[in-house]
Amino acid sequence: MPVPWFLLSLALGRSPVVLSLERLVGPQDATHCSPGLSCRLWDSDILCLPGDIVPAPGPVLAPTHLQTELVLRCQKETDCDLCLRVAVHLAVHASLQAQVVLSFQAYPTARCVLLEVQVPAALVQFGQSVGSVVYDCFEAALGSEVRIWSYTQPRYEKELNHTQQLPDCRGLEVWNSIPSCWALPWLNVSADGDNVHLVLNVSEEQHFGLSLYWNQVQGPPKPRWHKNLTGPQIITLNHTDLVPCLCIQVWPLEPDSVRTNICPFREDPRAHQNLWQAARLQLLTLQSWLLDAPCSLPAEAALCWRAPGGDPCQPLVPPLSWENVTVDKVLEFPLLKGHPNLCVQQVNSSEKLQLQECLWADSLGPLKDDVLLLETRGPQDNRSLCALEPSGCTSLPSKASTRAARLGEYLLQDLQSGQCLQLWDDDLGALWACPMDKYIHKRWALVWLACLLFAAALSLILLLKKDHAKAAARGRAALLLYSADDSGFERLVGALASALCQLPLRVAVDLWSRRELSAQGPVAWFHAQRRQTLQEGGVVVLLFSPGAVALCSEWLQDGVSGPGAHGPHDAFRASLSCVLPDFLQGRAPGSYVGACFDRLLHPDAVPALFRTVPVFTLPSQLPDFLGALQQPRAPRSGRLQERAEQVSRALQPALDSYFHPPGTPAPGRGVGPGAGPGAGDGT
């Protein structure tokens, strides 16, 4: 008879709270058996090679039950380590002697030990328990999870398994006997409204690490946040960050320190709600998709059909079935074709709908007004068809008053002629998507066309009236650009802009937008203002001065602006890179006008490129200047001369102050072609 082997495998896992533990003295492992049995521990570890399951040649030794117990292995009274005792209950099937292998796996170590067990012949009863063998003991990390597998070697039966979590220092009554627990940071979790506080009560000199991570059932944890801290700390988490698998790990920053892990949000209703809100369905191919979520979700999913109009998505079960869902695991539905009306709905263990997404809508477009036909196949090639509607599945043909029943004959014809799209097919039935919109269009096309024409004509009339009234009320947009030669010239520009605002004009000038100009930068500010002005049918006014002419000349010669004594808010310098293309490409006429002040600059001094649009001298040509600022198709107002005089009066004090500083005589100036020296020619 072959000698059977017995294998026990342990790995990290969850643990219960332990109040007090038995103490073992000495560093050596040991084993003992039930009365009547004899057992011996081999002196050295062996290789962990469990092997595959093989047929049993006859009666064999088999494990029947696993039992674990936590103990302390102590060198001295206050120098102990947490240790795991394992008891394996055995049933001997005619074999009187066996060797038992214990395989321990606990990150970052793994080991296997070998025990020899002998059973007296008097105790052998087929299928009955003959006692147990106990191993003392496997040292495991505090707070770790232990998973135990038990099987014979060679393996004749499926292994037993058991999972247990070891306590951390907080769960031990004898934590003061374990040196690694003495400096452990103590962590409490408290709630404050929508926030959660992590309170770490440690001394001011204590250095420790804190890590937040998502604990995964399969695969390694996913780290979320890590920081090294000092002294007592209160860390605030927003309630939207909570999910059931969010765990906290804390440890002293010392060599070989114990790490405490807690997962306090496993039963928190808000955490479970956040988990479903964070879950996303991803379509990978036509038939495959997966669920992406921070934690595992016990749920099932099925396909449903969602028709336009806001009706609930109708599950396609049957003929399809519910599928168990695993996070980050690819799932497949047996579809032949995709359709935008096909959606995936997911329910939790309480059969409550939690998630629904129409995965194919992104690639195939919005919902279609199609009818889903369900074909059911029976024996002897018998088949029946029904149309899925909000009220249920309507048999075809049918005398019911539903929409599908009224068009049932046409739907059957489309199905037979191949105009319906087959989505699914197997021995029990099939699913077909048949277009419905063409039948509705035939009946209502003329009525809708007449209504649309009437509505379009009415809307056009109202829009024209509205635009006309809106334009008349708001006035035309005007963007005023200038070179800030000096503070006196800036005051002159401000006076002109204020005077123009008294007319039906909406004036924009950088003098009034210094905060936005500083925040956005001159180029970005001008680009946004120019685009908005031109989109609204407005006009850009280039106010030329000696400084502006110099900047334009530099740009035309070198393509860049040379250095000059201009302020940080000079939008004219920044605007040239956007203005010049409009002039070079012939887009300026109708959207730009130029202007300069009498006695300051002659129009001929303006570069020839910019004279492709009208250039007016102010105030001598104010009537023509104001006329150019009106809407392109607006009638010439008889009040234009009156408005020009109004602007001239508002502008005159600023002109006198600029050309004749206080203490010098200022000759009077009027309005019109004959007013003042050089009027009409800009001299």
PDB file of C-alpha atoms in Angstrom, residues 330-454:
ATOM      1  CA  VAL A 330     -14.237  40.413 -19.059  1.00  0.00           C
ATOM      2  CA  LEU A 331     -17.803  39.216 -19.622  1.00  0.00           C
ATOM      3  CA  GLU A 332     -19.467  38.232 -22.873  1.00  0.00           C
ATOM      4  CA  PHE A 333     -22.998  38.268 -24.242  1.00  0.00           C
ATOM      5  CA  PRO A 334     -23.809  36.022 -27.225  1.00  0.00           C
ATOM      6  CA  LEU A 335     -24.693  38.880 -29.594  1.00  0.00           C
ATOM      7  CA  LEU A 336     -24.435  38.808 -33.354  1.00  0.00           C
ATOM      8  CA  LYS A 337     -24.769  42.566 -33.812  1.00  0.00           C
ATOM      9  CA  GLY A 338     -24.747  45.641 -31.581  1.00  0.00           C
ATOM     10  CA  HIS A 339     -27.626  48.132 -31.346  1.00  0.00           C
ATOM     11  CA  PRO A 340     -27.882  51.537 -29.614  1.00  0.00           C
ATOM     12  CA  ASN A 341     -31.085  50.454 -27.820  1.00  0.00           C
ATOM     13  CA  LEU A 342     -29.341  47.502 -26.169  1.00  0.00           C
ATOM     14  CA  CYS A 343     -28.258  48.321 -22.621  1.00  0.00           C
ATOM     15  CA  VAL A 344     -26.663  46.467 -19.729  1.00  0.00           C
ATOM     16  CA  GLN A 345     -28.441  46.696 -16.391  1.00  0.00           C
ATOM     17  CA  GLN A 346     -26.867  45.516 -13.176  1.00  0.00           C
ATOM     18  CA  VAL A 347     -28.572  44.613  -9.906  1.00  0.00           C
ATOM     19  CA  ASN A 348     -27.151  43.937  -6.458  1.00  0.00           C
ATOM     20  CA  SER A 349     -27.720  40.918  -4.255  1.00  0.00           C
ATOM     21  CA  SER A 350     -31.128  42.352  -3.220  1.00  0.00           C
ATOM     22  CA  GLU A 351     -32.201  42.509  -6.887  1.00  0.00           C
ATOM     23  CA  LYS A 352     -32.252  46.318  -6.775  1.00  0.00           C
ATOM     24  CA  LEU A 353     -31.259  48.075  -9.990  1.00  0.00           C
ATOM     25  CA  GLN A 354     -27.967  49.877  -9.376  1.00  0.00           C
ATOM     26  CA  LEU A 355     -26.365  50.528 -12.745  1.00  0.00           C
ATOM     27  CA  GLN A 356     -27.572  50.809 -16.328  1.00  0.00           C
ATOM     28  CA  GLU A 357     -25.603  51.901 -19.380  1.00  0.00           C
ATOM     29  CA  CYS A 358     -26.292  51.660 -23.112  1.00  0.00           C
ATOM     30  CA  LEU A 359     -22.785  50.646 -24.106  1.00  0.00           C
ATOM     31  CA  TRP A 360     -23.342  50.578 -27.848  1.00  0.00           C
ATOM     32  CA  ALA A 361     -24.874  54.092 -28.061  1.00  0.00           C
ATOM     33  CA  ASP A 362     -21.441  55.771 -28.113  1.00  0.00           C
ATOM     34  CA  SER A 363     -20.384  54.009 -31.298  1.00  0.00           C
ATOM     35  CA  LEU A 364     -23.753  53.427 -32.988  1.00  0.00           C
ATOM     36  CA  GLY A 365     -25.496  56.737 -32.233  1.00  0.00           C
ATOM     37  CA  PRO A 366     -28.635  57.702 -30.262  1.00  0.00           C
ATOM     38  CA  LEU A 367     -31.641  55.492 -29.549  1.00  0.00           C
ATOM     39  CA  LYS A 368     -33.573  54.371 -32.603  1.00  0.00           C
ATOM     40  CA  ASP A 369     -37.325  54.038 -33.051  1.00  0.00           C
ATOM     41  CA  ASP A 370     -37.003  50.309 -33.722  1.00  0.00           C
ATOM     42  CA  VAL A 371     -39.224  47.465 -32.563  1.00  0.00           C
ATOM     43  CA  LEU A 372     -37.588  44.408 -30.994  1.00  0.00           C
ATOM     44  CA  LEU A 373     -39.094  41.120 -32.177  1.00  0.00           C
ATOM     45  CA  LEU A 374     -38.659  38.024 -29.977  1.00  0.00           C
ATOM     46  CA  GLU A 375     -38.759  34.751 -31.863  1.00  0.00           C
ATOM     47  CA  THR A 376     -39.470  31.598 -29.847  1.00  0.00           C
ATOM     48  CA  ARG A 377     -38.712  28.221 -31.430  1.00  0.00           C
ATOM     49  CA  GLY A 378     -40.442  25.035 -30.420  1.00  0.00           C
ATOM     50  CA  PRO A 379     -40.430  21.395 -31.534  1.00  0.00           C
ATOM     51  CA  GLN A 380     -41.104  20.487 -35.177  1.00  0.00           C
ATOM     52  CA  ASP A 381     -39.945  23.902 -36.418  1.00  0.00           C
ATOM     53  CA  ASN A 382     -42.818  25.691 -34.686  1.00  0.00           C
ATOM     54  CA  ARG A 383     -42.067  29.306 -33.985  1.00  0.00           C
ATOM     55  CA  SER A 384     -43.888  32.329 -32.651  1.00  0.00           C
ATOM     56  CA  LEU A 385     -43.131  36.051 -32.780  1.00  0.00           C
ATOM     57  CA  CYS A 386     -43.951  38.902 -30.437  1.00  0.00           C
ATOM     58  CA  ALA A 387     -43.041  42.593 -30.407  1.00  0.00           C
ATOM     59  CA  LEU A 388     -41.577  43.994 -27.204  1.00  0.00           C
ATOM     60  CA  GLU A 389     -43.567  47.027 -26.015  1.00  0.00           C
ATOM     61  CA  PRO A 390     -43.898  48.859 -22.660  1.00  0.00           C
ATOM     62  CA  SER A 391     -47.102  46.927 -21.950  1.00  0.00           C
ATOM     63  CA  GLY A 392     -45.423  43.557 -22.632  1.00  0.00           C
ATOM     64  CA  CYS A 393     -44.655  41.366 -25.615  1.00  0.00           C
ATOM     65  CA  THR A 394     -47.439  41.649 -28.223  1.00  0.00           C
ATOM     66  CA  SER A 395     -47.959  38.524 -30.338  1.00  0.00           C
ATOM     67  CA  LEU A 396     -47.788  38.973 -34.116  1.00  0.00           C
ATOM     68  CA  PRO A 397     -50.140  39.010 -35.866  1.00  0.00           C
ATOM     69  CA  SER A 398     -52.523  40.473 -33.293  1.00  0.00           C
ATOM     70  CA  LYS A 399     -55.798  42.462 -33.175  1.00  0.00           C
ATOM     71  CA  ALA A 400     -54.643  44.471 -30.140  1.00  0.00           C
ATOM     72  CA  SER A 401     -54.690  48.271 -30.219  1.00  0.00           C
ATOM     73  CA  THR A 402     -50.958  48.755 -29.650  1.00  0.00           C
ATOM     74  CA  ARG A 403     -48.683  50.358 -32.198  1.00  0.00           C
ATOM     75  CA  ALA A 404     -46.819  47.130 -32.969  1.00  0.00           C
ATOM     76  CA  ALA A 405     -50.115  45.253 -33.439  1.00  0.00           C
ATOM     77  CA  ARG A 406     -51.426  47.841 -35.939  1.00  0.00           C
ATOM     78  CA  LEU A 407     -48.204  47.563 -37.951  1.00  0.00           C
ATOM     79  CA  GLY A 408     -47.731  43.842 -37.351  1.00  0.00           C
ATOM     80  CA  GLU A 409     -48.291  42.870 -40.992  1.00  0.00           C
ATOM     81  CA  TYR A 410     -45.623  45.310 -42.192  1.00  0.00           C
ATOM     82  CA  LEU A 411     -43.175  44.154 -39.510  1.00  0.00           C
ATOM     83  CA  LEU A 412     -43.572  40.529 -40.561  1.00  0.00           C
ATOM     84  CA  GLN A 413     -43.008  41.513 -44.181  1.00  0.00           C
ATOM     85  CA  ASP A 414     -39.818  43.377 -43.226  1.00  0.00           C
ATOM     86  CA  LEU A 415     -38.621  40.347 -41.261  1.00  0.00           C
ATOM     87  CA  GLN A 416     -39.183  38.019 -44.210  1.00  0.00           C
ATOM     88  CA  SER A 417     -37.533  40.426 -46.679  1.00  0.00           C
ATOM     89  CA  GLY A 418     -34.383  40.769 -44.555  1.00  0.00           C
ATOM     90  CA  GLN A 419     -34.881  44.414 -43.513  1.00  0.00           C
ATOM     91  CA  CYS A 420     -34.640  43.578 -39.790  1.00  0.00           C
ATOM     92  CA  LEU A 421     -31.295  43.279 -38.016  1.00  0.00           C
ATOM     93  CA  GLN A 422     -30.690  39.975 -36.204  1.00  0.00           C
ATOM     94  CA  LEU A 423     -29.090  40.619 -32.810  1.00  0.00           C
ATOM     95  CA  TRP A 424     -29.060  37.141 -31.218  1.00  0.00           C
ATOM     96  CA  ASP A 425     -29.732  33.572 -32.252  1.00  0.00           C
ATOM     97  CA  ASP A 426     -29.666  30.089 -30.721  1.00  0.00           C
ATOM     98  CA  ASP A 427     -31.695  26.888 -30.767  1.00  0.00           C
ATOM     99  CA  LEU A 428     -34.459  28.324 -28.563  1.00  0.00           C
ATOM    100  CA  GLY A 429     -35.072  31.633 -30.316  1.00  0.00           C
ATOM    101  CA  ALA A 430     -33.755  34.853 -31.788  1.00  0.00           C
ATOM    102  CA  LEU A 431     -33.932  38.630 -31.419  1.00  0.00           C
ATOM    103  CA  TRP A 432     -34.601  41.003 -34.323  1.00  0.00           C
ATOM    104  CA  ALA A 433     -34.561  44.836 -34.465  1.00  0.00           C
ATOM    105  CA  CYS A 434     -36.989  46.161 -37.092  1.00  0.00           C
ATOM    106  CA  PRO A 435     -37.111  49.861 -38.123  1.00  0.00           C
ATOM    107  CA  MET A 436     -40.389  51.593 -37.294  1.00  0.00           C
ATOM    108  CA  ASP A 437     -39.852  55.187 -38.294  1.00  0.00           C
ATOM    109  CA  LYS A 438     -40.624  54.756 -41.993  1.00  0.00           C
ATOM    110  CA  TYR A 439     -44.252  53.782 -41.304  1.00  0.00           C
ATOM    111  CA  ILE A 440     -44.824  56.772 -39.100  1.00  0.00           C
ATOM    112  CA  HIS A 441     -43.185  59.085 -41.620  1.00  0.00           C
ATOM    113  CA  LYS A 442     -45.450  57.927 -44.446  1.00  0.00           C
ATOM    114  CA  ARG A 443     -48.592  58.846 -42.512  1.00  0.00           C
ATOM    115  CA  TRP A 444     -47.489  62.151 -41.040  1.00  0.00           C
ATOM    116  CA  ALA A 445     -44.936  63.426 -43.547  1.00  0.00           C
ATOM    117  CA  LEU A 446     -47.209  66.009 -45.256  1.00  0.00           C
ATOM    118  CA  VAL A 447     -48.693  67.225 -41.984  1.00  0.00           C
ATOM    119  CA  TRP A 448     -45.289  67.637 -40.411  1.00  0.00           C
ATOM    120  CA  LEU A 449     -43.922  69.352 -43.501  1.00  0.00           C
ATOM    121  CA  ALA A 450     -46.683  71.935 -43.471  1.00  0.00           C
ATOM    122  CA  CYS A 451     -46.260  72.537 -39.759  1.00  0.00           C
ATOM    123  CA  LEU A 452     -42.510  72.860 -40.104  1.00  0.00           C
ATOM    124  CA  LEU A 453     -42.782  75.348 -42.978  1.00  0.00           C
ATOM    125  CA  PHE A 454     -45.241  77.448 -41.026  1.00  0.00           C
TER     126      PHE A 454
END
